[in-house]
mmCIF file of C-alpha atoms in Angstrom:
data_model
loop_
_atom_site.group_PDB
_atom_site.id
_atom_site.type_symbol
_atom_site.label_atom_id
_atom_site.label_comp_id
_atom_site.label_asym_id
_atom_site.label_seq_id
_atom_site.Cartn_x
_atom_site.Cartn_y
_atom_site.Cartn_z
ATOM 1 C CA UNK A 14 57.138 -19.622 11.417
ATOM 2 C CA UNK A 15 59.437 -17.693 13.167
ATOM 3 C CA UNK A 16 63.672 -17.464 11.905
ATOM 4 C CA UNK A 17 66.335 -16.805 13.896
ATOM 5 C CA UNK A 18 69.188 -17.068 11.783
ATOM 6 C CA UNK A 19 72.972 -17.096 12.940
ATOM 7 C CA UNK A 20 75.556 -14.886 10.840
ATOM 8 C CA UNK A 21 77.486 -16.543 8.096
ATOM 9 C CA UNK A 22 81.039 -17.949 8.550
ATOM 10 C CA UNK A 23 83.870 -15.941 7.599
ATOM 11 C CA UNK A 24 87.016 -15.577 5.873
ATOM 12 C CA UNK A 25 90.048 -14.079 8.701
ATOM 13 C CA UNK A 26 93.315 -12.835 7.357
ATOM 14 C CA UNK A 27 96.046 -11.135 9.955
ATOM 15 C CA UNK A 28 98.796 -9.899 8.540
ATOM 16 C CA UNK A 29 101.734 -6.838 8.747
ATOM 17 C CA UNK A 30 102.311 -8.060 12.280
ATOM 18 C CA UNK A 31 104.668 -5.767 13.824
ATOM 19 C CA UNK A 32 106.377 -5.633 17.430
ATOM 20 C CA UNK A 33 108.385 -2.841 18.979
ATOM 21 C CA UNK A 34 111.097 -3.117 21.230
ATOM 22 C CA UNK A 35 111.702 -1.285 24.143
ATOM 23 C CA UNK A 36 115.845 -0.924 24.494
ATOM 24 C CA UNK A 37 116.733 1.420 27.122
ATOM 25 C CA UNK A 38 118.576 4.415 26.496
ATOM 26 C CA UNK A 39 121.803 2.864 27.650
ATOM 27 C CA UNK A 40 121.715 -0.087 25.348
ATOM 28 C CA UNK A 41 120.159 1.369 22.426
ATOM 29 C CA UNK A 42 121.793 4.860 22.096
ATOM 30 C CA UNK A 43 125.201 4.586 24.017
ATOM 31 C CA UNK A 44 125.548 0.241 23.383
ATOM 32 C CA UNK A 45 126.347 0.023 27.277
ATOM 33 C CA UNK A 46 126.004 -3.187 29.485
ATOM 34 C CA UNK A 47 125.326 -7.033 27.761
ATOM 35 C CA UNK A 48 124.740 -7.509 24.049
ATOM 36 C CA UNK A 49 122.118 -9.655 24.079
ATOM 37 C CA UNK A 50 120.755 -11.191 20.515
ATOM 38 C CA UNK A 51 117.518 -12.839 20.114
ATOM 39 C CA UNK A 52 115.720 -15.333 17.208
ATOM 40 C CA UNK A 53 111.724 -14.002 17.443
ATOM 41 C CA UNK A 54 109.170 -16.024 15.825
ATOM 42 C CA UNK A 55 104.923 -15.775 16.367
ATOM 43 C CA UNK A 56 101.891 -18.037 16.362
ATOM 44 C CA UNK A 57 98.895 -16.987 15.235
ATOM 45 C CA UNK A 58 96.103 -19.114 16.415
ATOM 46 C CA UNK A 59 92.378 -19.418 15.552
ATOM 47 C CA UNK A 60 90.335 -21.923 17.491
ATOM 48 C CA UNK A 61 91.899 -25.136 16.980
ATOM 49 C CA UNK A 62 93.777 -23.814 13.950
ATOM 50 C CA UNK A 63 97.347 -22.503 14.796
ATOM 51 C CA UNK A 64 100.142 -20.806 12.067
ATOM 52 C CA UNK A 65 103.487 -20.266 13.025
ATOM 53 C CA UNK A 66 105.656 -17.616 11.005
ATOM 54 C CA UNK A 67 108.915 -17.561 9.893
ATOM 55 C CA UNK A 68 112.213 -16.994 11.974
ATOM 56 C CA UNK A 69 113.660 -13.816 12.359
ATOM 57 C CA UNK A 70 117.264 -13.502 14.002
ATOM 58 C CA UNK A 71 119.734 -10.983 14.782
ATOM 59 C CA UNK A 72 117.209 -9.147 17.144
ATOM 60 C CA UNK A 73 119.640 -6.839 19.188
ATOM 61 C CA UNK A 74 119.519 -3.789 21.348
ATOM 62 C CA UNK A 75 120.046 -1.619 17.701
ATOM 63 C CA UNK A 76 116.476 -3.221 16.589
ATOM 64 C CA UNK A 77 113.450 -1.157 17.033
ATOM 65 C CA UNK A 78 110.717 -3.305 15.407
ATOM 66 C CA UNK A 79 110.763 -6.842 14.485
ATOM 67 C CA UNK A 80 108.429 -7.315 11.115
ATOM 68 C CA UNK A 81 107.112 -10.582 10.392
ATOM 69 C CA UNK A 82 105.958 -10.543 6.441
ATOM 70 C CA UNK A 83 103.370 -12.977 6.460
ATOM 71 C CA UNK A 84 99.587 -13.089 6.137
ATOM 72 C CA UNK A 85 97.804 -15.613 7.535
ATOM 73 C CA UNK A 86 94.238 -16.960 6.559
ATOM 74 C CA UNK A 87 91.734 -19.015 8.756
ATOM 75 C CA UNK A 88 88.517 -20.320 6.826
ATOM 76 C CA UNK A 89 84.986 -20.708 7.781
ATOM 77 C CA UNK A 90 84.925 -18.987 11.232
ATOM 78 C CA UNK A 91 81.738 -17.643 13.198
ATOM 79 C CA UNK A 92 81.662 -14.270 14.418
ATOM 80 C CA UNK A 93 82.646 -14.747 17.527
ATOM 81 C CA UNK A 94 86.254 -16.302 17.044
ATOM 82 C CA UNK A 95 89.163 -15.226 18.986
ATOM 83 C CA UNK A 96 92.941 -14.445 17.319
ATOM 84 C CA UNK A 97 95.979 -15.127 19.438
ATOM 85 C CA UNK A 98 98.840 -13.619 18.573
ATOM 86 C CA UNK A 99 101.831 -15.597 21.017
ATOM 87 C CA UNK A 100 105.383 -14.012 20.742
ATOM 88 C CA UNK A 101 108.116 -16.366 21.174
ATOM 89 C CA UNK A 102 111.837 -15.870 21.211
ATOM 90 C CA UNK A 103 114.943 -17.204 21.883
ATOM 91 C CA UNK A 104 118.839 -16.326 23.196
ATOM 92 C CA UNK A 105 121.197 -16.989 20.618
ATOM 93 C CA UNK A 106 124.037 -15.032 20.946
ATOM 94 C CA UNK A 107 125.506 -17.644 23.461
ATOM 95 C CA UNK A 108 125.483 -19.773 20.291
ATOM 96 C CA UNK A 109 127.408 -17.352 18.320
ATOM 97 C CA UNK A 110 129.858 -16.293 21.332
ATOM 98 C CA UNK A 111 131.053 -20.398 21.961
ATOM 99 C CA UNK A 112 131.837 -20.616 18.358
ATOM 100 C CA UNK A 113 130.511 -22.715 15.479
ATOM 101 C CA UNK A 114 127.432 -22.485 13.705
ATOM 102 C CA UNK A 115 123.624 -23.059 15.075
ATOM 103 C CA UNK A 116 123.692 -26.199 13.243
ATOM 104 C CA UNK A 117 126.800 -27.693 14.672
ATOM 105 C CA UNK A 118 125.989 -26.553 18.395
ATOM 106 C CA UNK A 119 123.090 -28.157 17.838
ATOM 107 C CA UNK A 120 124.649 -31.876 16.639
ATOM 108 C CA UNK A 121 127.189 -31.352 19.635
ATOM 109 C CA UNK A 122 124.060 -30.981 22.216
ATOM 110 C CA UNK A 123 122.177 -34.222 20.924
ATOM 111 C CA UNK A 124 125.389 -36.350 21.768
ATOM 112 C CA UNK A 125 127.168 -38.102 19.257
ATOM 113 C CA UNK A 126 125.132 -40.866 17.464
ATOM 114 C CA UNK A 127 122.056 -38.807 17.885
ATOM 115 C CA UNK A 128 124.224 -35.446 16.346
ATOM 116 C CA UNK A 129 125.835 -37.678 13.843
ATOM 117 C CA UNK A 130 122.283 -38.751 12.622
ATOM 118 C CA UNK A 131 121.179 -35.250 12.608
ATOM 119 C CA UNK A 132 124.029 -33.677 10.665
ATOM 120 C CA UNK A 133 123.145 -35.850 7.804
ATOM 121 C CA UNK A 134 119.762 -34.387 7.797
ATOM 122 C CA UNK A 135 120.909 -30.778 7.792
ATOM 123 C CA UNK A 136 122.483 -30.946 4.369
ATOM 124 C CA UNK A 137 119.629 -28.135 3.277
ATOM 125 C CA UNK A 138 121.998 -25.115 4.627
ATOM 126 C CA UNK A 139 121.768 -23.004 7.580
ATOM 127 C CA UNK A 140 119.347 -21.084 6.705
ATOM 128 C CA UNK A 141 116.737 -23.787 6.027
ATOM 129 C CA UNK A 142 117.792 -24.884 9.493
ATOM 130 C CA UNK A 143 117.063 -21.279 10.889
ATOM 131 C CA UNK A 144 113.797 -21.591 9.445
ATOM 132 C CA UNK A 145 112.463 -25.038 11.193
ATOM 133 C CA UNK A 146 113.711 -23.826 14.536
ATOM 134 C CA UNK A 147 110.709 -22.229 14.923
ATOM 135 C CA UNK A 148 108.231 -25.435 14.944
ATOM 136 C CA UNK A 149 108.603 -26.293 18.117
ATOM 137 C CA UNK A 150 108.974 -23.670 20.812
ATOM 138 C CA UNK A 151 110.502 -26.543 23.280
ATOM 139 C CA UNK A 152 114.586 -26.965 23.808
ATOM 140 C CA UNK A 153 116.062 -28.017 20.793
ATOM 141 C CA UNK A 154 119.619 -28.847 21.534
ATOM 142 C CA UNK A 155 120.990 -25.308 23.965
ATOM 143 C CA UNK A 156 118.109 -23.014 22.320
ATOM 144 C CA UNK A 157 114.876 -22.667 24.122
ATOM 145 C CA UNK A 158 112.231 -20.619 22.636
ATOM 146 C CA UNK A 159 109.967 -19.133 25.955
ATOM 147 C CA UNK A 160 106.327 -17.358 25.032
ATOM 148 C CA UNK A 161 106.768 -13.552 26.040
ATOM 149 C CA UNK A 162 103.912 -12.448 25.300
ATOM 150 C CA UNK A 163 100.346 -12.911 23.983
ATOM 151 C CA UNK A 164 97.903 -10.407 21.827
ATOM 152 C CA UNK A 165 93.963 -11.468 21.146
ATOM 153 C CA UNK A 166 91.887 -9.813 18.903
ATOM 154 C CA UNK A 167 88.088 -9.760 17.735
ATOM 155 C CA UNK A 168 85.511 -8.698 15.330
ATOM 156 C CA UNK A 169 86.258 -5.154 17.081
ATOM 157 C CA UNK A 170 89.281 -4.902 16.045
ATOM 158 C CA UNK A 171 88.874 -5.681 12.187
ATOM 159 C CA UNK A 172 89.892 -2.890 9.222
ATOM 160 C CA UNK A 173 91.362 -2.332 6.187
ATOM 161 C CA UNK A 174 94.474 -0.666 7.820
ATOM 162 C CA UNK A 175 96.953 -1.735 10.322
ATOM 163 C CA UNK A 176 96.043 -1.302 14.061
ATOM 164 C CA UNK A 177 97.935 -1.474 17.273
ATOM 165 C CA UNK A 178 96.527 -3.832 20.188
ATOM 166 C CA UNK A 179 97.545 -4.785 23.855
ATOM 167 C CA UNK A 180 100.132 -7.230 24.194
ATOM 168 C CA UNK A 181 99.453 -9.069 27.680
ATOM 169 C CA UNK A 182 103.568 -9.526 28.364
ATOM 170 C CA UNK A 183 104.191 -13.065 30.881
ATOM 171 C CA UNK A 184 106.032 -12.657 33.971
ATOM 172 C CA UNK A 185 109.918 -12.103 33.567
ATOM 173 C CA UNK A 186 109.191 -11.932 29.841
ATOM 174 C CA UNK A 187 111.982 -9.399 29.729
ATOM 175 C CA UNK A 188 114.403 -12.252 31.319
ATOM 176 C CA UNK A 189 113.938 -14.285 28.379
ATOM 177 C CA UNK A 190 113.772 -12.294 24.875
ATOM 178 C CA UNK A 191 114.379 -8.471 24.529
ATOM 179 C CA UNK A 192 111.988 -5.902 26.154
ATOM 180 C CA UNK A 193 108.829 -5.132 24.767
ATOM 181 C CA UNK A 194 107.042 -2.178 24.200
ATOM 182 C CA UNK A 195 103.555 -3.666 25.524
ATOM 183 C CA UNK A 196 101.959 -3.067 21.816
ATOM 184 C CA UNK A 197 101.493 -4.955 18.826
ATOM 185 C CA UNK A 198 100.593 -3.384 15.224
ATOM 186 C CA UNK A 199 98.400 -5.886 12.851
ATOM 187 C CA UNK A 200 95.869 -6.045 10.166
ATOM 188 C CA UNK A 201 92.728 -8.031 10.786
ATOM 189 C CA UNK A 202 90.732 -8.399 7.820
ATOM 190 C CA UNK A 203 87.556 -10.932 7.649
ATOM 191 C CA UNK A 204 85.279 -12.019 4.486
ATOM 192 C CA UNK A 205 82.008 -13.168 5.058
ATOM 193 C CA UNK A 206 80.843 -16.540 2.864
ATOM 194 C CA UNK A 207 77.535 -13.833 1.901
ATOM 195 C CA UNK A 208 79.975 -11.449 0.077
ATOM 196 C CA UNK A 209 81.955 -14.189 -2.664
ATOM 197 C CA UNK A 210 78.991 -15.866 -3.135
ATOM 198 C CA UNK A 211 75.130 -15.212 -3.768
ATOM 199 C CA UNK A 212 72.530 -16.431 -0.120
ATOM 200 C CA UNK A 213 69.851 -16.371 -2.977
ATOM 201 C CA UNK A 214 69.144 -16.526 -6.765
ATOM 202 C CA UNK A 215 65.639 -16.720 -8.179
ATOM 203 C CA UNK A 216 62.874 -14.839 -9.820
ATOM 204 C CA UNK A 217 60.874 -12.436 -7.525
ATOM 205 C CA UNK A 218 58.067 -10.052 -7.978
ATOM 206 C CA UNK A 219 58.995 -6.850 -5.702
ATOM 207 C CA UNK A 220 56.659 -3.946 -5.790
ATOM 208 C CA UNK A 221 57.855 -0.821 -3.796
ATOM 209 C CA UNK A 222 55.722 1.638 -1.757
ATOM 210 C CA UNK A 223 56.653 5.166 -3.017
ATOM 211 C CA UNK A 224 54.156 7.281 -4.588
ATOM 212 C CA UNK A 225 54.607 5.480 -7.826
ATOM 213 C CA UNK A 226 54.101 2.451 -6.079
ATOM 214 C CA UNK A 227 56.077 0.475 -9.062
ATOM 215 C CA UNK A 228 55.558 -2.869 -9.679
ATOM 216 C CA UNK A 229 58.948 -5.296 -10.739
ATOM 217 C CA UNK A 230 57.182 -8.218 -12.271
ATOM 218 C CA UNK A 231 59.464 -11.556 -12.293
ATOM 219 C CA UNK A 232 62.721 -10.171 -12.399
ATOM 220 C CA UNK A 233 66.204 -11.902 -11.618
ATOM 221 C CA UNK A 234 66.964 -11.107 -7.705
ATOM 222 C CA UNK A 235 70.344 -12.191 -6.170
ATOM 223 C CA UNK A 236 70.573 -11.327 -2.702
ATOM 224 C CA UNK A 237 74.630 -10.794 -2.098
ATOM 225 C CA UNK A 238 77.067 -8.590 -0.164
ATOM 226 C CA UNK A 239 73.930 -6.899 1.985
ATOM 227 C CA UNK A 240 72.028 -5.886 -1.408
ATOM 228 C CA UNK A 241 69.102 -7.153 -3.260
ATOM 229 C CA UNK A 242 69.676 -6.490 -6.604
ATOM 230 C CA UNK A 243 67.069 -7.115 -9.081
ATOM 231 C CA UNK A 244 67.789 -7.424 -13.024
ATOM 232 C CA UNK A 245 65.296 -7.095 -15.835
ATOM 233 C CA UNK A 246 64.564 -10.071 -17.991
ATOM 234 C CA UNK A 247 64.931 -8.951 -21.150
ATOM 235 C CA UNK A 248 67.892 -6.589 -20.738
ATOM 236 C CA UNK A 249 69.907 -7.611 -17.691
ATOM 237 C CA UNK A 250 69.412 -4.380 -16.500
ATOM 238 C CA UNK A 251 69.608 -3.551 -12.618
ATOM 239 C CA UNK A 252 66.434 -2.023 -12.430
ATOM 240 C CA UNK A 253 65.725 -1.795 -8.496
ATOM 241 C CA UNK A 254 68.741 -1.903 -5.899
ATOM 242 C CA UNK A 255 67.566 -2.523 -2.031
ATOM 243 C CA UNK A 256 70.220 -1.950 0.471
ATOM 244 C CA UNK A 257 69.710 -4.076 3.926
ATOM 245 C CA UNK A 258 71.123 -3.126 7.085
ATOM 246 C CA UNK A 259 71.168 -4.266 10.628
ATOM 247 C CA UNK A 260 68.190 -2.028 11.157
ATOM 248 C CA UNK A 261 66.321 -4.195 8.425
ATOM 249 C CA UNK A 262 62.938 -6.219 9.238
ATOM 250 C CA UNK A 263 61.184 -8.984 7.479
ATOM 251 C CA UNK A 264 57.524 -9.918 8.407
ATOM 252 C CA UNK A 265 55.239 -12.206 6.656
ATOM 253 C CA UNK A 266 51.391 -11.210 5.381
ATOM 254 C CA UNK A 267 48.163 -13.538 4.943
ATOM 255 C CA UNK A 268 49.112 -14.546 1.895
ATOM 256 C CA UNK A 269 51.191 -17.765 1.562
ATOM 257 C CA UNK A 270 53.788 -16.181 -1.221
ATOM 258 C CA UNK A 271 54.769 -12.639 0.118
ATOM 259 C CA UNK A 272 56.772 -11.079 2.541
ATOM 260 C CA UNK A 273 57.342 -7.801 3.656
ATOM 261 C CA UNK A 274 60.570 -6.127 3.606
ATOM 262 C CA UNK A 275 61.777 -3.081 5.557
ATOM 263 C CA UNK A 276 64.925 -1.167 5.592
ATOM 264 C CA UNK A 277 66.053 1.277 8.114
ATOM 265 C CA UNK A 278 68.082 4.696 7.309
ATOM 266 C CA UNK A 279 70.790 4.411 6.271
ATOM 267 C CA UNK A 280 74.118 5.691 4.824
ATOM 268 C CA UNK A 281 72.887 4.396 1.248
ATOM 269 C CA UNK A 282 69.526 6.535 2.086
ATOM 270 C CA UNK A 283 65.850 6.386 3.580
ATOM 271 C CA UNK A 284 64.154 3.604 5.092
ATOM 272 C CA UNK A 285 61.637 1.765 3.092
ATOM 273 C CA UNK A 286 59.141 -0.998 2.928
ATOM 274 C CA UNK A 287 59.078 -3.418 -0.532
ATOM 275 C CA UNK A 288 56.296 -5.854 -0.788
ATOM 276 C CA UNK A 289 58.098 -9.128 -2.297
ATOM 277 C CA UNK A 290 56.225 -12.218 -4.284
ATOM 278 C CA UNK A 291 57.546 -15.275 -5.005
ATOM 279 C CA UNK A 292 56.601 -18.936 -5.672
ATOM 280 C CA UNK A 293 55.376 -20.723 -2.224
ATOM 281 C CA UNK A 294 57.493 -23.285 -2.551
ATOM 282 C CA UNK A 295 60.355 -20.931 -2.416
ATOM 283 C CA UNK A 296 59.022 -18.070 0.114
ATOM 284 C CA UNK A 297 60.262 -20.182 3.267
ATOM 285 C CA UNK A 298 63.756 -20.787 1.154
ATOM 286 C CA UNK A 299 63.543 -16.517 0.364
ATOM 287 C CA UNK A 300 63.029 -15.766 4.322
ATOM 288 C CA UNK A 301 65.715 -17.384 5.222
ATOM 289 C CA UNK A 302 68.144 -15.777 3.015
ATOM 290 C CA UNK A 303 66.633 -12.207 3.473
ATOM 291 C CA UNK A 304 66.974 -13.676 7.751
ATOM 292 C CA UNK A 305 70.455 -14.679 6.917
ATOM 293 C CA UNK A 306 71.837 -11.528 5.090
ATOM 294 C CA UNK A 307 70.454 -9.126 8.054
ATOM 295 C CA UNK A 308 72.208 -11.407 10.515
ATOM 296 C CA UNK A 309 75.476 -11.027 8.374
ATOM 297 C CA UNK A 310 74.961 -6.997 8.395
ATOM 298 C CA UNK A 311 74.416 -7.066 12.496
ATOM 299 C CA UNK A 312 77.552 -9.547 12.782
ATOM 300 C CA UNK A 313 80.087 -8.423 10.034
ATOM 301 C CA UNK A 314 79.509 -4.873 9.911
ATOM 302 C CA UNK A 315 81.085 -2.851 6.887
ATOM 303 C CA UNK A 316 82.514 -6.184 5.669
ATOM 304 C CA UNK A 317 79.037 -7.694 4.655
ATOM 305 C CA UNK A 318 78.939 -5.304 2.082
ATOM 306 C CA UNK A 319 82.271 -4.999 0.075
ATOM 307 C CA UNK A 320 85.238 -7.608 -0.279
ATOM 308 C CA UNK A 321 88.562 -6.950 2.042
ATOM 309 C CA UNK A 322 91.706 -8.585 0.577
ATOM 310 C CA UNK A 323 92.596 -11.007 2.891
ATOM 311 C CA UNK A 324 96.334 -10.973 2.371
ATOM 312 C CA UNK A 325 98.133 -7.612 1.902
ATOM 313 C CA UNK A 326 102.207 -8.381 2.075
ATOM 314 C CA UNK A 327 104.337 -6.137 3.348
ATOM 315 C CA UNK A 328 106.410 -4.299 0.944
ATOM 316 C CA UNK A 329 110.112 -6.218 0.435
ATOM 317 C CA UNK A 330 111.820 -4.527 3.075
ATOM 318 C CA UNK A 331 114.145 -5.437 5.960
ATOM 319 C CA UNK A 332 112.567 -8.142 8.919
ATOM 320 C CA UNK A 333 114.129 -5.869 11.222
ATOM 321 C CA UNK A 334 114.464 -2.558 11.816
ATOM 322 C CA UNK A 335 116.969 0.156 13.458
ATOM 323 C CA UNK A 336 116.516 3.829 14.516
ATOM 324 C CA UNK A 337 118.003 5.105 11.145
ATOM 325 C CA UNK A 338 115.659 3.368 8.822
ATOM 326 C CA UNK A 339 111.731 2.462 7.802
ATOM 327 C CA UNK A 340 108.735 3.388 9.310
ATOM 328 C CA UNK A 341 108.215 2.657 12.884
ATOM 329 C CA UNK A 342 106.305 1.987 15.644
ATOM 330 C CA UNK A 343 106.026 5.214 17.251
ATOM 331 C CA UNK A 344 105.951 7.100 14.208
ATOM 332 C CA UNK A 345 102.762 5.637 12.836
ATOM 333 C CA UNK A 346 100.860 5.524 16.121
ATOM 334 C CA UNK A 347 97.699 7.834 15.885
ATOM 335 C CA UNK A 348 97.095 8.509 19.530
ATOM 336 C CA UNK A 349 93.047 8.257 19.400
ATOM 337 C CA UNK A 350 91.722 5.687 20.250
ATOM 338 C CA UNK A 351 94.802 4.131 22.615
ATOM 339 C CA UNK A 352 92.857 4.585 25.546
ATOM 340 C CA UNK A 353 90.930 2.190 27.277
ATOM 341 C CA UNK A 354 86.926 1.869 26.315
ATOM 342 C CA UNK A 355 85.700 4.429 29.195
ATOM 343 C CA UNK A 356 87.559 7.180 27.902
ATOM 344 C CA UNK A 357 86.436 8.704 24.428
ATOM 345 C CA UNK A 358 85.659 11.070 21.442
ATOM 346 C CA UNK A 359 87.625 14.608 22.605
ATOM 347 C CA UNK A 360 87.903 13.720 25.994
ATOM 348 C CA UNK A 361 90.735 10.883 24.914
ATOM 349 C CA UNK A 362 92.885 13.288 22.412
ATOM 350 C CA UNK A 363 92.552 15.885 24.941
ATOM 351 C CA UNK A 364 93.878 14.059 27.672
ATOM 352 C CA UNK A 365 96.358 12.301 25.687
ATOM 353 C CA UNK A 366 97.710 15.877 25.116
ATOM 354 C CA UNK A 367 97.723 16.766 28.401
ATOM 355 C CA UNK A 368 99.675 13.635 29.258
ATOM 356 C CA UNK A 369 101.946 13.480 26.821
ATOM 357 C CA UNK A 370 102.890 17.389 27.443
ATOM 358 C CA UNK A 371 103.259 16.948 31.217
ATOM 359 C CA UNK A 372 105.463 13.445 30.783
ATOM 360 C CA UNK A 373 107.456 15.859 28.296
ATOM 361 C CA UNK A 374 108.211 18.416 29.798
ATOM 362 C CA UNK A 375 108.966 17.237 33.145
ATOM 363 C CA UNK A 376 111.503 14.406 31.789
ATOM 364 C CA UNK A 377 113.170 16.350 29.227
ATOM 365 C CA UNK A 378 112.443 20.175 29.691
ATOM 366 C CA UNK A 379 111.384 22.752 27.218
ATOM 367 C CA UNK A 380 112.680 21.268 24.808
ATOM 368 C CA UNK A 381 110.815 17.962 23.502
ATOM 369 C CA UNK A 382 111.896 14.978 21.861
ATOM 370 C CA UNK A 383 108.571 14.346 19.861
ATOM 371 C CA UNK A 384 106.261 16.750 18.093
ATOM 372 C CA UNK A 385 102.588 16.154 17.280
ATOM 373 C CA UNK A 386 101.304 17.021 13.699
ATOM 374 C CA UNK A 387 97.668 18.718 13.502
ATOM 375 C CA UNK A 388 96.368 15.251 12.799
ATOM 376 C CA UNK A 389 97.107 13.408 15.547
ATOM 377 C CA UNK A 390 100.236 11.248 14.551
ATOM 378 C CA UNK A 391 103.561 11.160 16.583
ATOM 379 C CA UNK A 392 106.969 11.874 14.338
ATOM 380 C CA UNK A 393 109.870 11.187 16.516
ATOM 381 C CA UNK A 394 112.992 13.479 16.666
ATOM 382 C CA UNK A 395 115.779 12.902 14.327
ATOM 383 C CA UNK A 396 117.725 10.134 14.515
ATOM 384 C CA UNK A 397 120.976 11.595 16.246
ATOM 385 C CA UNK A 398 119.249 13.514 18.874
ATOM 386 C CA UNK A 399 120.923 13.205 22.394
ATOM 387 C CA UNK A 400 118.028 12.678 25.323
ATOM 388 C CA UNK A 401 116.147 10.341 25.731
ATOM 389 C CA UNK A 402 112.586 9.296 24.355
ATOM 390 C CA UNK A 403 110.679 9.211 27.084
ATOM 391 C CA UNK A 404 108.687 5.859 27.754
ATOM 392 C CA UNK A 405 105.338 5.154 25.402
ATOM 393 C CA UNK A 406 104.049 2.922 28.344
ATOM 394 C CA UNK A 407 103.440 6.929 29.866
ATOM 395 C CA UNK A 408 101.107 8.227 26.879
ATOM 396 C CA UNK A 409 99.662 5.283 25.700
ATOM 397 C CA UNK A 410 97.360 3.395 28.756
#
């Protein structure tokens, strides 16, 4: 029989979402021009499931980054998943300038009868009302949330640390919300079912093909997390640990109770061949289990071998950051890997260094606002600088 197994399902976790803002010099440093204030929230969608964040208020020209501290978890998703992060915003300074609380403004705009009915339900307080506004991005009273931008993430964007992703802005987004850099920071992690639950568990006889040709007779075998672990029935100790990978292959012999498992060379060691015997009525189940594990190694990569925390809450801190506090977007971006995919290797780093150098020298003369450490991490100048920071858009394609 020929087995064509699909990779197993996985849980997906999205956390530590941060959106950098791109106010111009006159607004951010000199506080000139119209001072606009916004409320923002994000929605995270995977397939038919969508989770929204809490509402972040008071976003104005003094803010450099908007942080969303929640973690978003989706369960039982296939390897072709697509995570969509939508950014919504509404201008709220006109509500504050007109007097009264947001609750009062909303109840007045709904009409006398409906307003009185609504006002009776707003006994939970002003903060609870603000938190409830994000549940409907449509118009609510005189406050309307508009979709500003969207980021799409896939398995190739997953990692145990935060990464920078492209943020595709809608037309006229700057008219509906604060100016965006065009990037978003987030952490995306997957946890396959085969990591925290065994694919197969039973009794096997395994023979190695090394010079000793050791035979492990009737050992308890557990297939989980990319490994076949064999335990002694007497002592319970591990007597054999076989690491599977994307290059592993499985075949049948002329015997009805035997399989041949071949692993390829990897970071865990050289490729080897194993003869695996089991009861005839259990052979098909083990064959399917091995194929399932190999498919998981191919699709989920490093996540198929170890558990990674789906929920990684941000350390307690403000939801919005100014230029004098906190770790900002342009303090933590690694210049490697931020160009389109047709750039690669040392060419990427060299290209960015040249582009950054040219951009800084043209705009700021000999004294550069931005310094580059040896490990390729951007660091901004002190907060009291008076020269204009180069646009990140000019540095990151």
